[in-house]
């Protein structure tokens, strides 16, 4: 049986406040914890009306405190938006508070629009103009700073000891995330575990994983390649119900892919009232084919098929089921049902 984990973007529906969305996310995390899922990761996106996951370290602290055994991490921190020392300090402190349960997933994309990206990287200083170019060095810096012994920093002719946290006894597991050959190659060269964003791209998965495995160089952190992939999933009592519940997320992805204005995730009934052009419906259908949508048996079989096809022993599920009119704003029953049915 394939190991299952969870990715959460903390979606915000049209009937929810940010506080409602966070409460629903915490309920989802507790469900995953009780169902035996391996890890629960939260994403980093900014200035998006349908996504409340703007600050992974804050959410991770809340989720780790609300759960008991599940690993909690970022999927991921968009490193060019942040000073490496800040990221190292945040995750070293999380690991100190929840030893053995913290993952640091790092990505290179901005996670937002160009204007918000500028505000993140230049609004308060601390991030250089060439942060994307410096990404490989920043990854090395974080690894060094989180080491329990610290790292020596040479400045003005003197060496200063720098530690992300004073008395660390362990460090978070660091993963590189991506949907391109670049991230696969970098993870292989640095001997780090790698996650392909199959839920977002859906294309190039086999090529990226093959490149990662073929170029992998063992490191002190990892002796052999370690990887998994992410997938969008809506699983319900029937295939028809699962597809109906997937429509709000499909419509949001349609808007994202076609440059339409983004808005809070609509309810199922709102999505069903929309009339799509032929080309829009074709794009929606194409995306749905790459997702896990169906009843419990179909969903579990599709997960196993993905694991076999791409040679992974873990699959991370982004539960995308929407909500009906009248649903408790602080709950996401369809998303929790997806996790329950996939867990068997």
Coordinates of C-alpha atoms in Angstrom, one line a residue:
X1 CA 0.0 0.0 0.0
X2 CA 1.4 3.4 -1.0
X3 CA 2.1 5.8 1.9
X4 CA -0.2 8.8 1.8
X5 CA 0.4 12.4 2.8
X6 CA -1.6 15.7 2.5
X7 CA -0.9 19.0 0.8
X8 CA -3.1 21.9 1.9
X9 CA -3.3 25.3 0.2
X10 CA -5.9 26.4 2.9
X11 CA -8.5 27.3 0.2
X12 CA -11.0 30.1 1.0
X13 CA -14.5 29.6 -0.3
X14 CA -17.0 32.3 -1.1
X15 CA -18.8 31.5 2.2
X16 CA -15.7 31.7 4.4
X17 CA -13.5 34.3 6.1
X18 CA -9.8 33.7 6.5
X19 CA -10.4 32.6 10.0
X20 CA -13.0 30.0 8.8
X21 CA -10.6 28.7 6.2
X22 CA -7.8 28.2 8.8
X23 CA -10.2 26.4 11.2
X24 CA -11.2 24.1 8.3
X25 CA -7.6 23.5 7.6
X26 CA -6.8 22.6 11.2
X27 CA -9.8 20.2 11.2
X28 CA -8.4 18.6 8.0
X29 CA -5.0 18.2 9.6
X30 CA -6.5 16.5 12.7
X31 CA -8.4 14.1 10.4
X32 CA -5.2 13.3 8.5
X33 CA -3.4 12.7 11.8
X34 CA -6.0 10.3 13.0
X35 CA -6.2 8.5 9.7
X36 CA -2.5 7.7 9.7
X37 CA -1.3 10.0 6.9
X38 CA 2.5 10.4 6.9
X39 CA 2.9 14.2 6.6
X40 CA 0.8 17.3 6.2
X41 CA 2.3 20.2 4.2
X42 CA 1.1 23.7 3.6
X43 CA 1.9 25.9 0.6
X44 CA 3.0 29.5 0.3
X45 CA 0.9 31.7 -1.9
X46 CA 0.3 35.5 -1.7
X47 CA -2.4 38.0 -2.7
X48 CA -4.8 35.3 -3.9
X49 CA -8.4 35.6 -2.8
X50 CA -8.9 31.8 -2.8
X51 CA -5.8 30.8 -0.8
X52 CA -5.1 31.6 2.9
X53 CA -1.7 29.8 3.1
X54 CA 0.4 32.9 3.0
X55 CA 2.8 32.0 5.8
X56 CA 3.9 28.4 6.1
X57 CA 5.9 28.7 9.4
X58 CA 2.9 30.2 11.2
X59 CA 0.5 27.6 9.9
X60 CA 3.0 24.8 10.7
X61 CA 3.2 25.9 14.3
X62 CA -0.6 25.9 14.6
X63 CA -1.0 22.5 12.9
X64 CA 1.8 20.8 14.8
X65 CA 0.3 22.0 18.1
X66 CA -3.2 20.7 17.1
X67 CA -1.9 17.2 16.0
X68 CA 0.0 14.4 17.7
X69 CA 2.1 12.3 15.4
X70 CA 1.9 13.5 11.8
X71 CA 4.9 15.2 10.2
X72 CA 4.2 18.9 9.4
X73 CA 6.0 21.0 6.8
X74 CA 6.0 23.4 4.0
X75 CA 5.1 22.6 0.4
X76 CA 6.9 24.8 0.2
X77 CA 8.6 28.0 1.4
X78 CA 9.4 30.1 -1.7
X79 CA 13.0 30.8 -0.8
X80 CA 13.7 33.8 -3.1
X81 CA 11.0 35.7 -1.1
X82 CA 13.0 35.4 2.2
X83 CA 16.3 35.9 3.7
X84 CA 17.9 32.4 4.3
X85 CA 18.7 33.1 7.9
X86 CA 15.0 33.9 8.7
X87 CA 13.9 30.6 7.1
X88 CA 16.6 28.7 9.0
X89 CA 15.6 30.3 12.3
X90 CA 11.9 29.6 11.8
X91 CA 12.3 26.0 11.0
X92 CA 15.0 25.3 13.5
X93 CA 12.6 26.7 16.2
X94 CA 9.7 24.6 14.9
X95 CA 11.9 21.5 15.0
X96 CA 13.0 22.3 18.6
X97 CA 9.3 22.6 19.6
X98 CA 8.2 19.5 17.7
X99 CA 11.3 17.3 17.4
X100 CA 11.2 14.8 14.6
X101 CA 8.0 16.1 13.0
X102 CA 9.1 19.0 10.9
X103 CA 9.8 19.1 7.1
X104 CA 11.2 22.1 5.3
X105 CA 10.1 22.0 1.6
X106 CA 11.8 24.7 -0.5
X107 CA 10.7 26.1 -3.9
X108 CA 12.1 28.7 -6.3
X109 CA 8.9 30.2 -7.7
X110 CA 7.4 33.5 -6.4
X111 CA 4.1 32.0 -5.5
X112 CA 2.3 35.2 -6.5
X113 CA 1.9 38.0 -9.0
X114 CA 4.9 40.3 -10.0
X115 CA 3.7 43.3 -7.9
X116 CA 3.3 41.2 -4.8
X117 CA 6.6 39.5 -5.5
X118 CA 8.3 42.9 -5.6
X119 CA 6.7 43.8 -2.3
X120 CA 7.9 40.6 -0.7
X121 CA 11.5 40.8 -1.9
X122 CA 12.1 44.5 -1.7
X123 CA 9.4 46.0 0.6
X124 CA 11.4 45.5 3.8
X125 CA 14.9 44.7 2.5
X126 CA 16.8 41.5 3.4
X127 CA 16.4 39.8 0.0
X128 CA 18.7 40.6 -2.9
X129 CA 17.8 41.5 -6.4
X130 CA 19.4 38.3 -7.7
X131 CA 17.7 36.0 -5.2
X132 CA 16.5 33.6 -7.8
X133 CA 20.0 33.3 -9.3
X134 CA 21.4 32.8 -5.8
X135 CA 18.9 30.0 -5.0
X136 CA 21.4 27.1 -5.0
X137 CA 23.7 29.0 -2.6
X138 CA 20.8 30.0 -0.4
X139 CA 19.8 26.3 -0.1
X140 CA 23.4 25.5 1.1
X141 CA 23.2 28.4 3.6
X142 CA 20.1 27.1 5.2
X143 CA 21.5 23.6 5.5
X144 CA 24.6 25.1 7.2
X145 CA 22.8 27.4 9.5
X146 CA 20.4 24.7 10.8
X147 CA 23.3 22.4 11.6
X148 CA 23.4 21.6 15.3
X149 CA 27.0 22.9 15.5
X150 CA 26.2 26.1 13.6
X151 CA 28.4 27.6 10.9
X152 CA 31.3 29.9 10.8
X153 CA 30.6 33.2 9.0
X154 CA 33.7 35.3 7.9
X155 CA 33.1 39.0 8.1
X156 CA 35.7 41.8 8.3
X157 CA 38.6 39.5 8.9
X158 CA 36.9 37.6 11.8
X159 CA 35.0 34.3 11.9
X160 CA 31.7 34.5 13.7
X161 CA 29.7 31.4 14.8
X162 CA 26.1 31.6 13.5
X163 CA 23.3 29.2 14.7
X164 CA 19.7 29.2 13.6
X165 CA 18.7 28.3 17.2
X166 CA 21.0 28.2 20.3
X167 CA 20.8 24.5 21.4
X168 CA 19.4 22.5 18.5
X169 CA 19.4 18.7 19.0
X170 CA 18.0 17.9 15.5
X171 CA 17.3 19.5 12.2
X172 CA 14.2 19.4 9.9
X173 CA 14.2 17.2 6.9
X174 CA 14.9 19.5 3.9
X175 CA 13.2 18.8 0.5
X176 CA 13.5 20.6 -2.8
X177 CA 10.2 21.1 -4.7
X178 CA 9.6 21.9 -8.3
X179 CA 7.9 21.2 -11.6
X180 CA 10.9 21.5 -13.9
X181 CA 14.2 20.0 -14.8
X182 CA 16.0 22.7 -12.9
X183 CA 14.8 21.7 -9.5
X184 CA 15.2 18.0 -10.3
X185 CA 18.9 18.6 -11.3
X186 CA 19.6 20.8 -8.3
X187 CA 18.2 18.3 -5.8
X188 CA 20.2 15.5 -7.5
X189 CA 23.4 17.5 -7.4
X190 CA 23.0 18.4 -3.7
X191 CA 21.9 14.9 -2.6
X192 CA 18.5 16.1 -1.3
X193 CA 15.1 14.5 -1.5
X194 CA 12.9 15.9 -4.2
X195 CA 9.1 16.4 -4.8
X196 CA 7.5 17.0 -8.2
X197 CA 4.5 19.2 -8.2
X198 CA 2.4 16.9 -10.3
X199 CA -0.8 18.5 -8.9
X200 CA 0.1 21.8 -10.5
X201 CA 1.9 20.8 -13.7
X202 CA 0.6 17.3 -14.5
X203 CA 3.2 17.1 -17.3
X204 CA 6.9 16.3 -17.4
X205 CA 6.7 14.2 -14.2
X206 CA 8.4 11.1 -15.5
X207 CA 11.2 13.1 -17.2
X208 CA 11.9 15.1 -14.0
X209 CA 12.0 12.1 -11.8
X210 CA 14.1 10.2 -14.2
X211 CA 16.6 13.1 -14.4
X212 CA 16.7 13.3 -10.6
X213 CA 17.4 9.6 -10.1
X214 CA 20.0 9.4 -12.9
X215 CA 22.0 12.4 -11.6
X216 CA 21.7 11.8 -7.9
X217 CA 24.9 12.3 -5.9
X218 CA 24.8 10.8 -2.3
X219 CA 25.2 13.3 0.5
X220 CA 25.6 13.2 4.3
X221 CA 21.8 13.8 4.4
X222 CA 20.8 11.2 1.9
X223 CA 22.5 8.1 0.6
X224 CA 20.1 7.4 -2.3
X225 CA 17.3 9.2 -4.2
X226 CA 14.1 9.9 -2.3
X227 CA 11.1 11.3 -4.0
X228 CA 7.3 11.5 -4.2
X229 CA 4.7 13.4 -6.1
X230 CA 1.6 15.5 -5.4
X231 CA -1.9 15.0 -6.9
X232 CA -5.2 16.8 -6.8
X233 CA -8.0 14.5 -5.5
X234 CA -11.8 14.5 -5.0
X235 CA -13.2 11.2 -3.8
X236 CA -16.8 10.7 -2.7
X237 CA -19.4 7.9 -2.4
X238 CA -19.9 8.0 -6.2
X239 CA -17.9 9.1 -9.2
X240 CA -20.6 11.6 -10.1
X241 CA -20.6 13.2 -6.7
X242 CA -16.7 13.4 -6.7
X243 CA -16.7 15.2 -10.1
X244 CA -19.4 17.5 -8.9
X245 CA -17.4 18.4 -5.8
X246 CA -14.3 19.0 -7.9
X247 CA -15.9 21.7 -10.1
X248 CA -15.2 24.7 -7.8
X249 CA -11.4 23.9 -7.8
X250 CA -11.5 23.2 -11.6
X251 CA -13.1 26.5 -12.2
X252 CA -10.5 28.3 -10.1
X253 CA -7.6 26.6 -12.0
X254 CA -9.3 27.5 -15.2
X255 CA -9.2 31.2 -14.2
X256 CA -5.6 30.9 -13.2
X257 CA -4.6 29.2 -16.5
X258 CA -6.5 31.6 -18.7
X259 CA -5.6 34.9 -17.0
X260 CA -9.1 35.6 -15.6
X261 CA -9.6 37.5 -12.4
X262 CA -9.1 35.3 -9.4
X263 CA -11.8 35.2 -6.7
X264 CA -12.7 33.1 -3.6
X265 CA -13.5 29.5 -4.4
X266 CA -17.2 29.3 -5.5
X267 CA -19.6 26.8 -4.0
X268 CA -20.7 23.8 -5.9
X269 CA -24.1 25.3 -6.8
X270 CA -22.3 28.5 -8.0
X271 CA -20.0 26.5 -10.2
X272 CA -22.9 24.6 -11.8
X273 CA -24.6 27.8 -12.8
X274 CA -21.7 28.9 -14.9
X275 CA -21.7 28.4 -18.6
X276 CA -18.3 27.6 -20.1
X277 CA -17.2 28.2 -23.7
X278 CA -16.2 25.0 -25.6
X279 CA -12.5 25.8 -25.2
X280 CA -12.9 26.4 -21.5
X281 CA -14.7 23.1 -21.0
X282 CA -12.0 21.3 -22.9
X283 CA -9.4 22.7 -20.6
X284 CA -11.4 21.8 -17.5
X285 CA -11.9 18.2 -18.9
X286 CA -8.2 18.0 -19.6
X287 CA -7.3 19.0 -16.1
X288 CA -9.8 16.6 -14.5
X289 CA -8.3 13.7 -16.4
X290 CA -5.0 14.2 -14.6
X291 CA -6.7 14.4 -11.2
X292 CA -7.9 11.6 -8.9
X293 CA -11.6 11.9 -9.2
X294 CA -14.0 9.0 -8.4
X295 CA -15.3 6.7 -5.7
X296 CA -13.2 5.1 -3.0
X297 CA -12.1 2.1 -5.0
X298 CA -11.3 4.1 -8.1
X299 CA -9.5 6.7 -6.1
X300 CA -7.3 4.2 -4.3
X301 CA -6.6 2.4 -7.6
X302 CA -5.6 5.6 -9.3
X303 CA -3.2 6.5 -6.4
X304 CA -1.6 3.0 -6.7
X305 CA -1.3 3.5 -10.5
X306 CA 0.5 6.8 -10.1
X307 CA 2.9 5.3 -7.5
X308 CA 3.7 2.4 -9.9
X309 CA 4.0 4.5 -13.0
X310 CA 6.4 7.0 -11.4
X311 CA 8.2 4.5 -9.1
X312 CA 7.4 6.3 -5.8
X313 CA 6.3 4.8 -2.5
X314 CA 4.5 8.0 -1.3
X315 CA 1.9 10.2 -2.9
X316 CA 0.8 13.5 -1.4
X317 CA -2.9 14.3 -1.9
X318 CA -4.3 17.8 -2.3
X319 CA -7.9 17.3 -1.4
X320 CA -9.9 19.6 -3.6
X321 CA -13.5 18.8 -2.9
X322 CA -15.7 21.9 -2.7
X323 CA -18.7 22.7 -0.5
X324 CA -22.4 23.0 -0.9
X325 CA -24.5 25.9 0.1
X326 CA -25.2 25.7 3.8
X327 CA -22.0 24.0 4.7
X328 CA -20.5 25.0 8.1
X329 CA -17.9 27.7 7.0
X330 CA -15.4 26.4 9.5
X331 CA -15.5 22.9 8.0
X332 CA -14.5 21.2 4.7
X333 CA -16.5 17.9 4.9
X334 CA -15.8 16.9 1.3
X335 CA -12.1 17.3 1.7
X336 CA -12.1 15.3 4.9
X337 CA -14.2 12.6 3.2
X338 CA -11.6 12.4 0.4
X339 CA -8.9 11.6 3.1
X340 CA -11.1 9.1 4.8
X341 CA -12.0 7.2 1.7
X342 CA -8.5 7.1 0.3
X343 CA -7.2 5.9 3.7
X344 CA -9.6 3.0 3.5

